[in-house]
């Protein structure tokens, strides 16, 4: 079981000193990775289910945040949970992700992509809300095509994207493709994770039965696509107050990574929570 920490920019803001101090302490504690969230724009009335977003919530660009954090850390992996993939052009995104990975010497390795649930956000960037699933599928294919392409270039003719003989350098650090995990709380997300993803990171308030069903669906979808279900990583949210028994219960469900959120509003309180968690689970580097 691996453990990662989430830095919630809408609640903690984008203060550079605080973000760096948080990331460095997480690294010192032995957390595998730091995650940040994304929303591109908000607007009055934007909501997910019954939860309405205050329009003034700060959502700085997650990739810019991770590049900044990478410069102030040495080891911790970089993650987004989740990047709204349909709202990013994959040709530009491939370059941005590869650049961060190259500059961080191979740490941009926990990208999680999702579709987004706010119709106004899709409209703001000129994306048809109803086709964003197909657009995301094609974008994943384009990302991998560009990362793996050589000096002769690669070509693609799809529903949403088309190009001939493109080259995209620099490449990711030491690999021909970066992992792309799939997030979401729907069965469609589980199928996408199995067919195209390197892992599944479900969210939402799902009951135990639905969570188990979605994980099995992801594995079945991988097998049907000729992929190895055992290679899929399974990431879940967890409590920073979780116990060893809680972790064992998640491991029994196939979970390979847990991402926790500190509860304290203050940096020192967050540091204390991270330190206590790391000691409880033996994460502190030897």
Tab-separated table of C-alpha atoms in Angstrom:
chain	number	residue	atom	x	y	z
A	1	UNK	CA	0.000	0.000	0.000
A	2	UNK	CA	1.284	3.445	-0.964
A	3	UNK	CA	0.130	6.688	0.626
A	4	UNK	CA	-0.179	10.123	-0.967
A	5	UNK	CA	-1.340	13.516	0.281
A	6	UNK	CA	-3.721	16.009	-1.321
A	7	UNK	CA	-3.116	19.763	-1.271
A	8	UNK	CA	-6.570	21.272	-1.706
A	9	UNK	CA	-5.903	24.574	-3.443
A	10	UNK	CA	-9.531	25.815	-3.192
A	11	UNK	CA	-9.277	25.623	0.591
A	12	UNK	CA	-5.582	26.339	1.228
A	13	UNK	CA	-5.080	28.834	-1.593
A	14	UNK	CA	-2.093	29.389	-3.828
A	15	UNK	CA	0.393	30.963	-1.438
A	16	UNK	CA	3.758	29.775	-2.798
A	17	UNK	CA	5.518	29.586	0.562
A	18	UNK	CA	2.724	27.562	2.144
A	19	UNK	CA	2.471	25.191	-0.816
A	20	UNK	CA	6.218	24.574	-0.851
A	21	UNK	CA	6.378	24.058	2.917
A	22	UNK	CA	3.482	21.597	2.722
A	23	UNK	CA	5.106	19.625	-0.110
A	24	UNK	CA	8.518	19.521	1.557
A	25	UNK	CA	7.050	18.254	4.806
A	26	UNK	CA	5.042	15.603	2.952
A	27	UNK	CA	8.250	14.512	1.234
A	28	UNK	CA	10.175	14.448	4.510
A	29	UNK	CA	7.415	12.318	6.033
A	30	UNK	CA	7.740	9.728	3.276
A	31	UNK	CA	4.496	10.272	1.375
A	32	UNK	CA	4.738	8.876	-2.141
A	33	UNK	CA	3.040	11.750	-3.936
A	34	UNK	CA	1.394	15.149	-3.748
A	35	UNK	CA	-1.937	15.632	-5.528
A	36	UNK	CA	-3.690	18.871	-6.491
A	37	UNK	CA	-7.182	19.340	-8.034
A	38	UNK	CA	-8.419	21.251	-11.079
A	39	UNK	CA	-11.282	23.444	-12.173
A	40	UNK	CA	-10.630	25.772	-15.082
A	41	UNK	CA	-13.477	28.200	-14.369
A	42	UNK	CA	-16.386	28.506	-11.961
A	43	UNK	CA	-19.553	30.574	-12.170
A	44	UNK	CA	-22.562	31.461	-9.980
A	45	UNK	CA	-24.759	28.404	-9.561
A	46	UNK	CA	-22.096	25.845	-10.460
A	47	UNK	CA	-22.782	22.716	-8.453
A	48	UNK	CA	-22.139	18.992	-8.267
A	49	UNK	CA	-25.274	17.343	-6.959
A	50	UNK	CA	-26.456	19.425	-4.011
A	51	UNK	CA	-23.031	21.020	-3.428
A	52	UNK	CA	-22.651	24.507	-4.898
A	53	UNK	CA	-19.186	25.953	-5.520
A	54	UNK	CA	-18.540	29.483	-4.245
A	55	UNK	CA	-17.437	31.321	-7.400
A	56	UNK	CA	-14.406	32.796	-5.617
A	57	UNK	CA	-12.775	29.453	-4.775
A	58	UNK	CA	-9.142	29.604	-5.937
A	59	UNK	CA	-8.195	26.879	-8.408
A	60	UNK	CA	-4.710	27.722	-9.696
A	61	UNK	CA	-3.533	25.719	-12.691
A	62	UNK	CA	-2.534	22.301	-11.315
A	63	UNK	CA	0.348	21.672	-13.719
A	64	UNK	CA	1.882	25.054	-12.985
A	65	UNK	CA	1.553	24.287	-9.266
A	66	UNK	CA	3.241	20.913	-9.681
A	67	UNK	CA	6.097	22.377	-11.725
A	68	UNK	CA	6.611	24.937	-8.952
A	69	UNK	CA	6.499	22.245	-6.251
A	70	UNK	CA	8.932	20.063	-8.191
A	71	UNK	CA	11.523	22.834	-8.098
A	72	UNK	CA	11.365	22.900	-4.303
A	73	UNK	CA	11.377	19.139	-3.654
A	74	UNK	CA	13.569	16.166	-4.558
A	75	UNK	CA	11.624	12.908	-4.515
A	76	UNK	CA	7.877	13.254	-4.125
A	77	UNK	CA	5.797	12.227	-7.141
A	78	UNK	CA	3.381	14.685	-8.733
A	79	UNK	CA	-0.327	13.991	-9.236
A	80	UNK	CA	-3.530	15.677	-10.353
A	81	UNK	CA	-6.869	14.486	-9.060
A	82	UNK	CA	-8.447	15.116	-11.451
A	83	UNK	CA	-7.300	16.933	-14.601
A	84	UNK	CA	-10.344	17.740	-16.764
A	85	UNK	CA	-8.973	16.148	-19.901
A	86	UNK	CA	-11.689	17.110	-22.429
A	87	UNK	CA	-10.944	20.782	-21.765
A	88	UNK	CA	-7.239	20.496	-22.681
A	89	UNK	CA	-5.902	20.131	-26.207
A	90	UNK	CA	-3.805	16.940	-26.089
A	91	UNK	CA	-1.060	18.263	-28.389
A	92	UNK	CA	-0.370	21.099	-25.949
A	93	UNK	CA	-0.939	18.891	-22.914
A	94	UNK	CA	1.535	16.259	-24.134
A	95	UNK	CA	4.258	18.907	-24.262
A	96	UNK	CA	3.410	20.354	-20.838
A	97	UNK	CA	3.356	16.978	-19.077
A	98	UNK	CA	6.545	15.757	-20.747
A	99	UNK	CA	8.312	19.008	-19.851
A	100	UNK	CA	7.367	18.737	-16.167
A	101	UNK	CA	8.442	15.099	-16.130
A	102	UNK	CA	11.767	15.913	-17.785
A	103	UNK	CA	12.514	18.851	-15.488
A	104	UNK	CA	11.524	16.896	-12.364
A	105	UNK	CA	13.583	13.867	-13.509
A	106	UNK	CA	10.637	11.520	-13.775
A	107	UNK	CA	8.158	12.629	-11.135
A	108	UNK	CA	5.085	13.594	-13.235
A	109	UNK	CA	3.779	10.065	-12.840
A	110	UNK	CA	0.363	10.242	-11.148
A	111	UNK	CA	-1.827	12.173	-13.553
A	112	UNK	CA	-5.481	11.283	-13.071
A	113	UNK	CA	-7.915	12.481	-15.715
A	114	UNK	CA	-11.668	12.979	-15.555
A	115	UNK	CA	-14.480	14.429	-17.633
A	116	UNK	CA	-15.821	17.236	-15.449
A	117	UNK	CA	-19.408	17.652	-14.305
A	118	UNK	CA	-20.062	21.381	-14.861
A	119	UNK	CA	-21.743	22.120	-18.225
A	120	UNK	CA	-20.789	25.784	-17.984
A	121	UNK	CA	-17.126	24.854	-17.741
A	122	UNK	CA	-17.337	22.876	-20.980
A	123	UNK	CA	-19.189	25.716	-22.700
A	124	UNK	CA	-16.552	28.226	-21.577
A	125	UNK	CA	-13.793	26.357	-23.430
A	126	UNK	CA	-15.886	25.494	-26.478
A	127	UNK	CA	-16.335	21.780	-25.777
A	128	UNK	CA	-19.593	19.944	-26.349
A	129	UNK	CA	-20.581	18.579	-22.938
A	130	UNK	CA	-22.285	15.500	-24.383
A	131	UNK	CA	-19.270	14.298	-26.344
A	132	UNK	CA	-16.613	14.927	-23.730
A	133	UNK	CA	-16.223	11.194	-22.992
A	134	UNK	CA	-15.289	10.368	-26.587
A	135	UNK	CA	-13.054	13.423	-26.668
A	136	UNK	CA	-11.217	12.230	-23.545
A	137	UNK	CA	-10.720	8.748	-24.986
A	138	UNK	CA	-9.196	10.181	-28.138
A	139	UNK	CA	-7.065	12.634	-26.149
A	140	UNK	CA	-5.479	9.766	-24.183
A	141	UNK	CA	-4.587	8.061	-27.458
A	142	UNK	CA	-3.083	11.297	-28.824
A	143	UNK	CA	-0.994	11.880	-25.700
A	144	UNK	CA	0.551	8.429	-25.939
A	145	UNK	CA	1.088	8.703	-29.672
A	146	UNK	CA	3.027	11.959	-29.300
A	147	UNK	CA	5.094	10.757	-26.332
A	148	UNK	CA	6.091	7.616	-28.197
A	149	UNK	CA	6.790	9.244	-31.553
A	150	UNK	CA	10.256	9.702	-32.988
A	151	UNK	CA	11.983	12.142	-35.316
A	152	UNK	CA	9.897	11.029	-38.311
A	153	UNK	CA	6.746	12.263	-36.583
A	154	UNK	CA	3.357	10.691	-35.970
A	155	UNK	CA	-0.019	11.205	-37.610
A	156	UNK	CA	-3.586	10.978	-36.346
A	157	UNK	CA	-6.996	11.385	-37.959
A	158	UNK	CA	-9.805	11.246	-35.417
A	159	UNK	CA	-13.200	12.662	-34.539
A	160	UNK	CA	-11.777	15.616	-32.601
A	161	UNK	CA	-8.077	15.860	-33.457
A	162	UNK	CA	-6.126	15.517	-36.687
A	163	UNK	CA	-2.463	16.077	-37.620
A	164	UNK	CA	0.297	14.733	-39.855
A	165	UNK	CA	3.941	13.943	-39.057
A	166	UNK	CA	4.149	15.840	-35.781
A	167	UNK	CA	7.142	15.560	-33.468
A	168	UNK	CA	6.916	16.443	-29.787
A	169	UNK	CA	10.105	16.856	-27.755
A	170	UNK	CA	11.320	16.716	-25.043
A	171	UNK	CA	10.182	13.229	-24.173
A	172	UNK	CA	9.223	12.142	-20.662
A	173	UNK	CA	12.204	11.270	-18.502
A	174	UNK	CA	13.471	7.803	-19.460
A	175	UNK	CA	10.136	6.416	-20.678
A	176	UNK	CA	8.094	6.408	-23.867
A	177	UNK	CA	4.801	7.206	-22.125
A	178	UNK	CA	3.550	8.653	-18.867
A	179	UNK	CA	0.949	6.843	-16.756
A	180	UNK	CA	-2.605	8.107	-17.213
A	181	UNK	CA	-5.004	7.112	-14.445
A	182	UNK	CA	-8.747	7.571	-14.864
A	183	UNK	CA	-10.908	9.192	-12.214
A	184	UNK	CA	-14.660	9.410	-11.816
A	185	UNK	CA	-17.556	7.910	-9.924
A	186	UNK	CA	-19.439	6.337	-12.833
A	187	UNK	CA	-19.400	2.939	-14.489
A	188	UNK	CA	-18.336	4.654	-17.704
A	189	UNK	CA	-15.228	5.905	-15.880
A	190	UNK	CA	-14.511	2.368	-14.679
A	191	UNK	CA	-14.763	1.032	-18.232
A	192	UNK	CA	-12.495	3.828	-19.497
A	193	UNK	CA	-9.944	2.972	-16.810
A	194	UNK	CA	-9.920	-0.652	-17.910
A	195	UNK	CA	-9.753	0.033	-21.628
A	196	UNK	CA	-7.241	2.890	-21.599
A	197	UNK	CA	-6.021	3.740	-18.119
A	198	UNK	CA	-3.023	2.742	-16.088
A	199	UNK	CA	-5.167	2.897	-12.987
A	200	UNK	CA	-8.601	3.739	-11.584
A	201	UNK	CA	-9.233	6.480	-8.997
A	202	UNK	CA	-12.966	6.548	-8.219
A	203	UNK	CA	-14.518	9.425	-6.321
A	204	UNK	CA	-17.966	10.343	-5.145
A	205	UNK	CA	-20.183	9.078	-2.365
A	206	UNK	CA	-20.533	5.489	-3.584
A	207	UNK	CA	-21.655	2.624	-1.383
A	208	UNK	CA	-19.443	-0.420	-0.906
A	209	UNK	CA	-21.405	-2.537	-3.378
A	210	UNK	CA	-21.126	0.026	-6.192
A	211	UNK	CA	-17.409	0.563	-5.531
A	212	UNK	CA	-16.751	-3.164	-5.735
A	213	UNK	CA	-18.816	-3.413	-8.914
A	214	UNK	CA	-16.905	-0.550	-10.579
A	215	UNK	CA	-13.501	-1.995	-9.714
A	216	UNK	CA	-14.521	-5.370	-11.117
A	217	UNK	CA	-15.886	-3.607	-14.208
A	218	UNK	CA	-12.545	-1.851	-14.704
A	219	UNK	CA	-10.733	-5.186	-14.515
A	220	UNK	CA	-13.178	-6.917	-16.854
A	221	UNK	CA	-12.927	-4.054	-19.337
A	222	UNK	CA	-9.135	-4.368	-19.281
A	223	UNK	CA	-9.330	-8.091	-20.011
A	224	UNK	CA	-11.837	-7.549	-22.831
A	225	UNK	CA	-9.460	-4.986	-24.371
A	226	UNK	CA	-6.581	-7.465	-24.285
A	227	UNK	CA	-4.866	-5.692	-21.397
A	228	UNK	CA	-3.608	-7.143	-18.112
A	229	UNK	CA	-6.089	-6.440	-15.285
A	230	UNK	CA	-3.352	-7.113	-12.750
A	231	UNK	CA	-1.387	-4.145	-14.086
A	232	UNK	CA	-4.154	-1.692	-13.146
A	233	UNK	CA	-3.466	0.405	-10.066
A	234	UNK	CA	-6.389	1.138	-7.759
A	235	UNK	CA	-6.316	4.465	-5.893
A	236	UNK	CA	-8.873	5.559	-3.311
A	237	UNK	CA	-9.474	8.512	-1.024
A	238	UNK	CA	-8.892	7.890	2.666
A	239	UNK	CA	-8.945	9.676	5.998
A	240	UNK	CA	-5.768	11.078	7.483
A	241	UNK	CA	-6.989	9.579	10.745
A	242	UNK	CA	-7.250	6.076	9.277
A	243	UNK	CA	-5.892	3.109	11.189
A	244	UNK	CA	-3.880	0.078	10.133
A	245	UNK	CA	-7.119	-1.917	10.160
A	246	UNK	CA	-8.677	0.599	7.770
A	247	UNK	CA	-5.702	0.227	5.427
A	248	UNK	CA	-5.893	-3.557	5.573
A	249	UNK	CA	-9.590	-3.424	4.689
A	250	UNK	CA	-8.824	-1.278	1.643
A	251	UNK	CA	-5.963	-3.557	0.617
A	252	UNK	CA	-8.365	-6.515	0.768
A	253	UNK	CA	-10.496	-4.671	-1.810
A	254	UNK	CA	-7.522	-4.418	-4.163
A	255	UNK	CA	-6.534	-0.840	-3.320
A	256	UNK	CA	-2.874	-0.094	-4.059
A	257	UNK	CA	-2.740	3.615	-3.129
A	258	UNK	CA	-4.600	5.827	-0.648
A	259	UNK	CA	-4.754	9.622	-0.942
A	260	UNK	CA	-5.508	11.474	2.290
A	261	UNK	CA	-6.501	15.052	3.090
A	262	UNK	CA	-5.274	16.922	6.163
A	263	UNK	CA	-8.148	18.342	8.192
A	264	UNK	CA	-6.468	21.264	9.946
A	265	UNK	CA	-6.908	24.695	8.328
A	266	UNK	CA	-3.445	25.805	9.486
A	267	UNK	CA	-0.098	24.731	8.071
A	268	UNK	CA	1.357	23.667	11.422
A	269	UNK	CA	-1.700	21.545	12.140
A	270	UNK	CA	-1.358	19.941	8.717
A	271	UNK	CA	2.302	19.207	9.382
A	272	UNK	CA	1.373	17.575	12.685
A	273	UNK	CA	-1.286	15.431	10.978
A	274	UNK	CA	1.163	14.326	8.290
A	275	UNK	CA	3.838	13.503	10.844
A	276	UNK	CA	1.426	11.465	12.955
A	277	UNK	CA	0.180	9.563	9.901
A	278	UNK	CA	3.723	8.856	8.728
A	279	UNK	CA	4.725	7.548	12.156
A	280	UNK	CA	1.571	5.431	12.407
A	281	UNK	CA	2.259	3.743	9.063
A	282	UNK	CA	6.043	3.697	9.209
A	283	UNK	CA	6.494	6.095	6.301
A	284	UNK	CA	9.258	8.173	7.830
A	285	UNK	CA	12.387	7.728	5.717
A	286	UNK	CA	15.104	5.732	7.400
